[in-house]
Structures are given as C-alpha cells and as structure tokens.
Amino acid sequence: MAEYIPILVFTAVAFSFPIITILISKAIRAGRFDPVKAEPYECGIVPASEAFDTRFSIRYYLIAVLFVVFDVETVFLYPWAVMFKKLELFGFIEMLVFLGILVAAYIYAWRRGALKWV
Amino acid sequence: MWAELAVTAAKLLVVATVLLTCVPIMVWVERRGAAFIQDRLGPNRVGPMGLLQPVIDAVKLFFKEDLTPGGVNPILYTLAPMVSMFVALVTFIVIPFSADAGVEVFGVPLKGIHVAPDLGVGVLYLLAISSLGVYGIVLAGWSSNNKYSLLGGLRSSAQLLSYELSLTMSVLGVVLVSGTLNLQEVIGRQGPEIWKWHAVTQPIGFIVFLVAAFAETNRLPFDLAEAETELVAGYHVEYSSMRFASFFMSEYINIVTISALTVTLFLGGWQVPWLTATLSGWPLLLVSAGAFAAKVALLLWLFVWVRWSLPRFRYDQLMQLGWKGLLPLAALNLLIVGMAMGQGWL
C-alpha cells in the first residue's frame, strides 16, 4: 500500500487548498448583504420564474444513459489492453466479438435517432 | 521510511508549486497571445510586459465580496468550486515530469520528478479522477438558481460525458502497445526516436485524443458551457471572489494536466531523440525535466492559438462530432493498432 501514500497526502493538500483560500478571502472582505444583490443575475431584468422551472431537452438525459452503457464497455477493454500480448490471437478474436456487440448497440442507437441532436 | 516520506513530500511541494505558478503564467500567455493574434497590445502596464497582471488580478479577487445569492442551495453552491479545484489538483501526481535517472537524495532513490512513481494504475487513476471534474460543473450549474448556470451546467455535463468516451477509447491504443498503465513505463516503451512515439505510430488516436482534450477542458472551439454570447458565463455566472477564482484556476490547471498527459502518452514524454539516451544521473534528470516542460509549453500555446483562431461549434454539431465522428474513429484506431500488433509491426 506504500505507493498510495503520496495520493493520500496530496488528497489532503488538494482538499485544504480551496477551503483555505476561500476562508482567507472571507476573512479579508466581509460581505454586506443587500436583497438586490441576492437576486439571480438575468442581465438586469427581474426574473419572471425560478431557474428550476426551466424546461430542458430530454436528450441530456439520453446522452447520460448512453454514456453509462458505452463507458462500462470501455472500462472492460482496459484489462484486456494491458494483457493483450499474453492473450495473443485468442484475446484479439474475443475482443472482436465484444466490439461487435458494442458496434451493434451503437448502430441500433444511431438508427433509433438517439445520437441525433435537434 | 521517514526519509522516503520526506522525499515524497518535497516532490509534492515542488510539483504543486510549479503547477500553481503555471496558472498566472498561462493566463498571461493567453492574454498576450490573444493580443498578438488580434494585433492589439494586451496587458502591458503592471510589471515588465504586463507579467504581474495575473498576480494583481488574483489579489483583486481576494478582496472582492464573496456573495451567496438568495435561492441557492448553500451547501452544494460552496462545494462545487472546491470539487473542481480538488479534482484539478489531485490528478497531477501520476505524471512523470522527468526520467528516473537513478539519482539518490539522502540515500533515498528519487525516481525522477514523479510523485507516485510506484503506482501501477497511473492511466486509470488519471482518467477516473479527471472524470469527476464534471461534478463541480454540474453542481455549480444546478445549485446557483440561475437559468444561465443551469443551461451551462447541463450542456457541459453532456459534452464532457460524450467526449470522455472518445478520450478513453483513444488512450486504449497506447495501453495496447505499452501493455502497462504506469505512465513512466509508457514513456519507456516509446523509445527515444521520434518514429517510435505514439503520435507517429497512431496518428488517428492522437488526433482523436487531442480533439477530445479540447472538449474535456471546455476550451474553444468547444466552450459551449460558458458560451459568452448566449449564456454570459455559463455555470459560474453567480460566483464571485475566490469561489469564482477556484473555477478559473481549475480550468487552467486542467489544461496543463491534459497537455502533460498528451506529452506523456503520445509525444514521448521527457525524451529527446538521441540526447536522453546518452545522459545519466543529474544531467539526465535536468535535461528530461526541461524537455518535458518545453513540450508541454508548446501544447499550451496550441491551446491558446486554437482558442483565438477558431469559432465556436453549434451544440448539435458538437454532439455529432463526438458521437458520430470521434467515437467510431477511436474504435477504428483500436482495431488498426490491434491488427498491426498481430502482424508484429508495433
């Protein structure tokens, strides 16, 4: 586990750095609260609705789902890539089958219009 | 044990200092470079050639009021810049900045300017941690109670997810040839000659990686997350003072990280053709660190150059490029590399 010690140390450093800088700036400059300052910025116009009421395209959600599918498959490819030289031809054909399934899913998603952004 | 820890701590200190110093320099290069490209003067008042301008800007940001607008989710709103900064800082420790020159300091082998040299999962660690960066952006966009922020955060999350696929796929080609995930060994397998560098042997993978790197760092031509002309500043509209500075700094640190990763994976790392093979000991350490810095600096200039030369993509074009262009290309690269290895060419 010794090789993970630098990670732990740097994690602590990286975690404290933003906290410390933000605290210092808070200490140097106290805020003066004002209800007008607290309004959401909308180019000077008084907002007509809450931001959370904003409707957005369902495709953002679709992209996230597609990402989960393809990213998990990519993660499977990593151990294979590391051991590729030992697996030789067997490994290559095995992965061609795996990639074939991936490509089939990809073509299906494409044909169904999941990759189309209107 | 304690001596080794001290050496590690010293390396950490050096790397973190250099990294955080890179940010103001990069900001300066960006502004002067933009001025150079657009035939303007750029910042030239504070210090010689305006070199102290970013320092003054940082001081100014320290003295700005740290405002928490009404209607935000205070916990997530505060957490978001911290997550961004944390992720940006912590990815850096697996990158080898110099050769393992066999130098000893106080009887402890230094193993190059490389904070976690024995970590076997370098590439995986870097990809896994850097993909957490999307949380900072999404949390900021979601918690700000602002329409621009919300749209910016959403766009950015979809963009980062889409291009992360191509990025990891293109790295797979390199892993395939190297047979290891340790970045120092990846450099070692590339050999000192230019034609053995992965950028030459896998040009498709290199181009896919570079394009995805631009998208992953939210840089033009892919800066849809903060498209000024439509979303003002995107996900960090409502932020001020050091919380804004955290986003700003993490963006530039991410650019430096991805450049260093590109150099490590595709451009031979710290190697200089013929020169680094003949040196050893301290000269090798210094020359290799210098070569690495020079290559990273060239890539950073490429980032600035592209930003001020290309217009922004439209969002549907961005998605088309990511899903229908880069992803099949990355898979094709993987196939070509696999077949070339089967033939014994690589």
XYZ file of C-alpha atoms in Angstrom:
464
model
C 0.000 0.000 0.000
C 3.036 2.252 0.293
C 2.594 3.504 -3.277
C -0.770 5.039 -2.328
C 0.675 7.233 0.468
C 1.555 10.122 -1.894
C -2.046 10.081 -3.122
C -3.376 10.330 0.427
C -1.021 13.205 1.265
C -1.833 15.100 -1.896
C -5.539 14.479 -1.373
C -5.284 16.216 1.984
C -3.346 19.124 0.428
C -5.724 19.455 -2.514
C -8.727 19.321 -0.217
C -7.474 22.022 2.119
C -6.200 24.410 -0.585
C -9.575 25.674 -1.871
C -11.041 25.755 1.645
C -8.152 27.854 2.947
C -8.185 30.317 0.040
C -11.947 30.799 0.305
C -11.727 31.277 4.080
C -8.923 33.840 3.692
C -10.917 35.862 1.198
C -13.940 35.679 3.508
C -11.796 36.985 6.351
C -10.284 39.839 4.333
C -13.505 41.131 2.860
C -16.705 40.844 4.829
C -19.876 40.804 2.735
C -22.547 43.471 3.068
C -25.860 41.802 2.412
C -28.377 43.514 0.200
C -31.618 41.941 -1.131
C -30.958 43.354 -4.612
C -27.518 41.761 -4.710
C -29.038 38.412 -3.805
C -31.308 38.273 -6.853
C -30.323 35.828 -9.602
C -28.458 37.509 -12.435
C -30.546 37.839 -15.556
C -28.981 40.760 -17.399
C -30.713 43.286 -15.165
C -34.274 42.102 -15.757
C -36.277 40.917 -12.749
C -36.588 37.125 -13.182
C -40.084 36.030 -14.144
C -39.673 32.439 -12.977
C -37.398 30.242 -10.906
C -34.426 28.622 -12.619
C -35.603 25.193 -11.536
C -38.779 25.671 -13.573
C -36.711 25.921 -16.754
C -37.512 23.140 -19.170
C -34.663 21.468 -20.950
C -34.277 18.803 -23.602
C -34.743 15.162 -22.638
C -31.680 14.403 -24.785
C -29.333 15.422 -21.991
C -30.731 12.507 -20.030
C -30.471 10.195 -23.036
C -26.814 11.103 -23.519
C -26.131 10.234 -19.878
C -27.740 6.804 -20.301
C -25.782 6.123 -23.497
C -22.610 7.202 -21.711
C -23.144 4.679 -18.932
C -23.569 1.862 -21.474
C -20.524 2.711 -23.569
C -18.265 3.732 -20.699
C -18.746 0.440 -18.882
C -17.784 -1.335 -22.103
C -14.677 0.846 -22.415
C -13.712 0.011 -18.852
C -13.871 -3.686 -19.765
C -11.411 -3.015 -22.570
C -8.677 -1.752 -20.222
C -7.656 -5.030 -18.546
C -7.780 -6.650 -21.981
C -5.474 -3.994 -23.429
C -2.928 -4.472 -20.638
C -2.832 -8.248 -21.114
C -3.068 -8.138 -24.921
C 0.425 -9.508 -25.593
C -0.171 -12.571 -23.407
C -3.636 -13.315 -24.783
C -2.391 -13.223 -28.407
C -4.811 -14.244 -31.179
C -7.413 -15.670 -28.791
C -7.682 -12.351 -26.990
C -7.907 -10.433 -30.253
C -10.782 -12.528 -31.613
C -12.509 -12.496 -28.240
C -12.357 -8.715 -28.253
C -13.570 -8.545 -31.859
C -16.703 -10.379 -30.717
C -17.082 -7.982 -27.787
C -16.538 -4.941 -30.010
C -19.018 -6.442 -32.493
C -21.726 -6.366 -29.824
C -20.696 -2.810 -28.972
C -20.929 -1.771 -32.620
C -24.344 -3.448 -32.933
C -25.594 -1.452 -29.943
C -24.038 1.671 -31.426
C -25.696 1.160 -34.807
C -29.024 0.481 -33.052
C -28.717 3.721 -31.074
C -27.806 5.589 -34.254
C -30.710 4.103 -36.268
C -33.167 4.888 -33.474
C -32.045 8.511 -33.577
C -30.545 8.576 -30.082
C -27.411 10.320 -31.377
C -29.372 12.922 -33.315
C -29.487 16.289 -31.637
C -32.231 18.546 -32.889
C 10.681 5.210 5.975
C 10.774 8.823 7.204
C 13.437 9.780 4.670
C 11.268 8.375 1.874
C 8.250 10.270 3.150
C 10.307 13.450 3.293
C 11.440 12.968 -0.318
C 7.844 12.360 -1.392
C 6.694 15.461 0.475
C 9.454 17.514 -1.159
C 8.433 16.272 -4.606
C 4.811 17.085 -3.818
C 5.777 20.586 -2.784
C 7.806 21.158 -5.964
C 5.072 19.808 -8.248
C 2.271 21.711 -6.527
C 4.251 24.962 -6.572
C 5.156 24.617 -10.250
C 1.557 23.754 -11.080
C 0.085 26.724 -9.257
C 2.720 29.002 -10.768
C 1.717 27.755 -14.214
C -1.750 29.280 -13.787
C -0.812 33.000 -13.716
C 1.801 32.419 -16.430
C -0.800 30.664 -18.570
C -3.283 33.492 -18.012
C -0.627 35.977 -19.060
C 0.305 33.922 -22.149
C -3.366 33.642 -23.035
C -3.983 37.388 -22.845
C -0.741 38.410 -24.529
C -1.226 35.673 -27.139
C -4.750 36.874 -27.856
C -3.440 40.414 -28.219
C -0.658 39.176 -30.522
C -3.110 37.264 -32.715
C -5.626 40.118 -32.835
C -2.966 42.772 -33.402
C -3.541 44.517 -30.066
C -1.171 45.393 -27.222
C -2.706 43.358 -24.421
C -1.879 43.878 -20.726
C 1.373 45.868 -20.546
C 1.032 48.204 -17.548
C 1.769 46.081 -14.473
C 5.354 44.895 -14.378
C 7.603 44.238 -17.380
C 5.413 43.345 -20.417
C 2.421 43.070 -18.079
C 3.860 39.973 -16.412
C 2.471 40.918 -12.993
C -1.080 41.426 -14.323
C -2.345 37.935 -13.265
C -0.858 38.437 -9.791
C -2.688 41.731 -9.420
C -5.876 40.075 -10.678
C -5.531 37.368 -8.028
C -5.078 39.999 -5.310
C -8.138 41.831 -6.619
C -10.195 38.615 -6.486
C -9.106 38.067 -2.874
C -10.539 41.462 -1.952
C -13.847 41.011 -3.782
C -17.025 40.345 -1.851
C -17.874 36.635 -1.676
C -21.574 36.787 -2.388
C -24.024 33.936 -1.845
C -27.152 34.861 -3.803
C -30.624 34.126 -2.457
C -32.385 30.963 -3.521
C -29.217 28.920 -3.996
C -28.536 25.614 -2.329
C -25.825 26.868 0.044
C -24.044 23.550 0.651
C -23.796 22.495 -2.992
C -23.036 26.074 -4.028
C -19.997 26.131 -1.739
C -18.983 22.568 -2.517
C -18.902 22.964 -6.308
C -15.772 25.162 -6.671
C -13.991 23.039 -4.077
C -14.725 19.875 -6.048
C -13.446 21.487 -9.247
C -10.239 22.644 -7.603
C -9.688 19.371 -5.755
C -10.069 17.281 -8.893
C -7.814 19.584 -10.890
C -5.053 19.414 -8.285
C -5.143 15.735 -7.438
C -4.833 14.357 -10.982
C -1.301 15.566 -11.316
C 0.643 13.172 -9.149
C 0.887 10.223 -11.559
C 2.558 12.204 -14.350
C 6.330 11.672 -14.674
C 7.913 15.076 -15.213
C 11.400 13.681 -15.716
C 13.367 10.498 -16.271
C 14.010 8.041 -13.472
C 17.686 8.928 -13.610
C 18.798 6.671 -10.749
C 19.657 9.710 -8.615
C 19.706 9.343 -4.833
C 18.869 12.073 -2.326
C 19.957 11.393 1.292
C 20.291 7.714 0.414
C 16.733 7.502 -0.944
C 16.221 6.782 -4.682
C 14.497 9.832 -6.156
C 12.827 8.003 -9.079
C 12.518 11.197 -11.080
C 10.208 14.160 -10.509
C 7.238 11.852 -10.188
C 5.166 12.000 -7.024
C 3.677 8.487 -7.125
C 6.243 6.511 -9.159
C 5.264 3.031 -7.977
C 1.566 3.383 -8.699
C 0.721 0.721 -11.281
C -2.655 2.150 -12.306
C -1.471 5.604 -13.411
C -3.587 5.958 -16.564
C -6.729 4.592 -14.911
C -6.246 6.834 -11.871
C -5.867 9.920 -14.034
C -8.887 9.165 -16.235
C -11.058 8.206 -13.259
C -10.247 11.258 -11.168
C -10.405 13.754 -14.022
C -13.853 12.490 -14.981
C -15.025 13.545 -11.509
C -14.469 17.132 -12.665
C -17.912 17.103 -14.246
C -19.428 17.076 -10.734
C -18.018 20.514 -9.951
C -19.600 21.968 -13.070
C -22.961 20.226 -12.711
C -23.244 21.099 -9.017
C -22.385 24.730 -9.731
C -24.916 24.950 -12.549
C -27.634 23.207 -10.593
C -27.241 24.921 -7.239
C -26.942 28.512 -8.494
C -30.688 29.116 -9.057
C -29.863 30.834 -12.335
C -31.093 29.918 -15.796
C -27.775 30.579 -17.488
C -25.971 28.448 -14.926
C -28.442 25.618 -15.269
C -28.166 25.539 -19.057
C -24.386 25.852 -18.917
C -24.094 23.032 -16.401
C -26.380 20.745 -18.423
C -24.604 21.397 -21.693
C -21.261 20.923 -20.071
C -22.189 17.619 -18.451
C -23.471 16.155 -21.730
C -20.386 17.434 -23.552
C -17.892 16.090 -21.010
C -19.600 12.683 -20.909
C -19.691 12.394 -24.708
C -16.053 13.290 -25.242
C -14.795 11.237 -22.321
C -15.726 8.118 -24.285
C -13.554 9.102 -27.239
C -10.763 10.130 -24.866
C -10.642 6.808 -23.011
C -11.005 4.880 -26.286
C -8.060 6.677 -27.881
C -5.899 6.082 -24.804
C -6.651 2.358 -25.167
C -4.488 2.195 -28.295
C -1.500 3.407 -26.291
C -2.217 0.974 -23.459
C -2.462 -1.834 -26.003
C 1.048 -1.190 -27.315
C 2.569 -0.445 -23.916
C 0.992 -3.326 -22.004
C 1.076 -1.252 -18.819
C -0.845 1.532 -17.101
C 2.194 3.107 -15.413
C 2.933 6.366 -17.225
C 6.701 6.178 -16.682
C 6.737 2.760 -18.381
C 4.513 4.079 -21.179
C 7.219 6.664 -21.885
C 9.921 3.996 -21.644
C 8.225 1.839 -24.308
C 8.120 4.727 -26.774
C 11.894 4.826 -27.211
C 13.920 7.954 -27.852
C 13.412 8.013 -31.644
C 10.578 10.186 -32.940
C 9.144 7.472 -35.212
C 8.502 5.283 -32.155
C 6.371 7.927 -30.429
C 2.702 7.070 -30.339
C 1.766 10.296 -32.108
C 3.585 8.938 -35.190
C 2.571 5.276 -34.891
C -1.068 6.038 -34.026
C -1.939 9.304 -35.782
C -5.711 8.660 -35.636
C -5.619 8.026 -31.913
C -3.509 11.128 -31.378
C -5.898 13.394 -33.271
C -8.953 11.934 -31.517
C -7.254 12.384 -28.146
C -6.272 15.981 -28.906
C -9.767 16.984 -30.058
C -11.351 15.259 -27.052
C -8.817 17.009 -24.803
C -10.016 20.392 -26.079
C -13.619 19.375 -25.358
C -12.790 17.946 -21.921
C -11.147 21.182 -20.802
C -14.101 23.278 -22.057
C -11.868 25.236 -24.399
C -12.821 26.844 -27.661
C -13.971 25.591 -30.153
C -15.910 23.516 -27.594
C -16.593 26.051 -24.821
C -20.362 25.613 -25.025
C -20.542 25.506 -21.232
C -19.671 29.170 -20.953
C -20.577 30.463 -24.384
C -20.340 34.180 -23.559
C -22.605 35.288 -26.384
C -25.603 33.306 -25.136
C -25.012 32.168 -21.530
C -22.959 35.136 -20.190
C -20.509 32.892 -18.297
C -22.379 29.602 -18.086
C -22.132 27.569 -14.929
C -20.246 30.177 -12.870
C -22.407 33.243 -13.534
C -23.369 33.591 -9.871
C -19.905 33.094 -8.421
C -17.623 35.832 -7.185
C -14.339 36.292 -5.322
C -12.226 33.210 -4.552
C -15.015 30.795 -5.377
C -15.003 32.137 -8.914
C -11.201 32.053 -8.866
C -11.339 28.355 -7.934
C -13.210 27.591 -11.159
C -10.905 29.813 -13.132
C -7.755 28.226 -11.719
C -9.048 24.672 -12.052
C -9.792 25.326 -15.727
C -6.197 26.346 -16.384
C -4.764 23.541 -14.246
C -6.867 21.093 -16.263
C -5.348 22.457 -19.461
C -1.836 21.952 -18.070
C -2.727 18.423 -16.899
C -4.189 17.339 -20.209
C -1.192 18.797 -22.060
C 1.174 16.898 -19.775
C -0.872 13.736 -20.361
C -0.754 14.238 -24.137
C 3.020 14.646 -23.984
C 3.344 11.535 -21.810
C 1.106 9.297 -23.875
C 1.788 10.424 -27.418
C 4.823 12.692 -27.664
C 7.492 10.589 -25.997
C 7.279 12.241 -22.574
C 10.587 13.662 -21.399
C 12.608 12.027 -24.170
C 14.732 13.959 -26.641
C 15.875 11.939 -29.671
C 19.452 10.643 -29.188
C 20.236 13.093 -26.390
C 18.480 11.483 -23.388
C 19.801 8.037 -24.308
C 23.391 9.195 -23.836
C 22.972 11.009 -20.493
C 22.587 9.628 -16.978
C 22.377 10.873 -13.395
C 21.687 14.527 -12.604
C 22.212 15.824 -16.189
C 19.581 13.359 -17.418
C 17.170 14.464 -14.684
C 17.554 18.145 -15.550
C 17.526 17.714 -19.347
C 14.484 15.429 -19.244
C 12.545 17.795 -16.980
C 13.419 20.674 -19.321
C 12.356 18.699 -22.396
C 9.048 17.784 -20.758
C 8.392 21.412 -19.826
C 9.222 22.542 -23.376
C 6.828 20.052 -24.952
C 4.041 20.969 -22.527
C 4.645 24.661 -23.246
C 4.264 24.024 -26.987
C 0.937 22.251 -26.424
C -0.254 25.050 -24.125
C 0.493 27.518 -26.881
C -1.539 25.325 -29.230
C -4.485 25.682 -26.818
C -4.184 29.478 -26.903
C -3.639 29.555 -30.663
C -6.733 27.446 -31.369
C -8.866 29.459 -28.965
C -8.210 32.718 -30.753
C -8.349 31.263 -34.283
C -11.467 29.074 -34.441
C -15.132 29.983 -33.950
C -17.352 28.058 -31.547
C -19.244 24.915 -32.596
C -23.015 24.790 -32.515
C -24.293 22.352 -29.894
C -25.749 19.789 -32.341
C -22.509 19.898 -34.353
C -20.580 19.247 -31.148
C -22.671 16.193 -30.353
C -22.488 14.911 -33.943
C -18.707 15.225 -33.900
C -18.384 13.483 -30.550
C -20.727 10.552 -31.131
C -20.639 10.048 -34.903
C -17.124 11.252 -35.672
C -14.656 10.698 -32.876
C -16.111 7.556 -31.289
C -16.001 5.394 -34.475
C -12.555 6.828 -35.270
C -11.273 5.845 -31.829
C -12.659 2.321 -32.257
C -11.072 2.154 -35.715
C -7.749 3.191 -34.202
C -8.051 0.403 -31.645
C -8.724 -2.124 -34.410
C -5.805 -0.924 -36.547
C -3.405 -0.984 -33.600
C -4.554 -4.475 -32.613
C -4.057 -5.803 -36.144
C -0.687 -4.063 -36.512
C 0.449 -5.667 -33.267
C -0.735 -9.046 -34.512
C 1.439 -8.527 -37.597
C 4.349 -7.580 -35.345
C 4.658 -4.028 -36.698
C 4.227 -2.280 -33.355
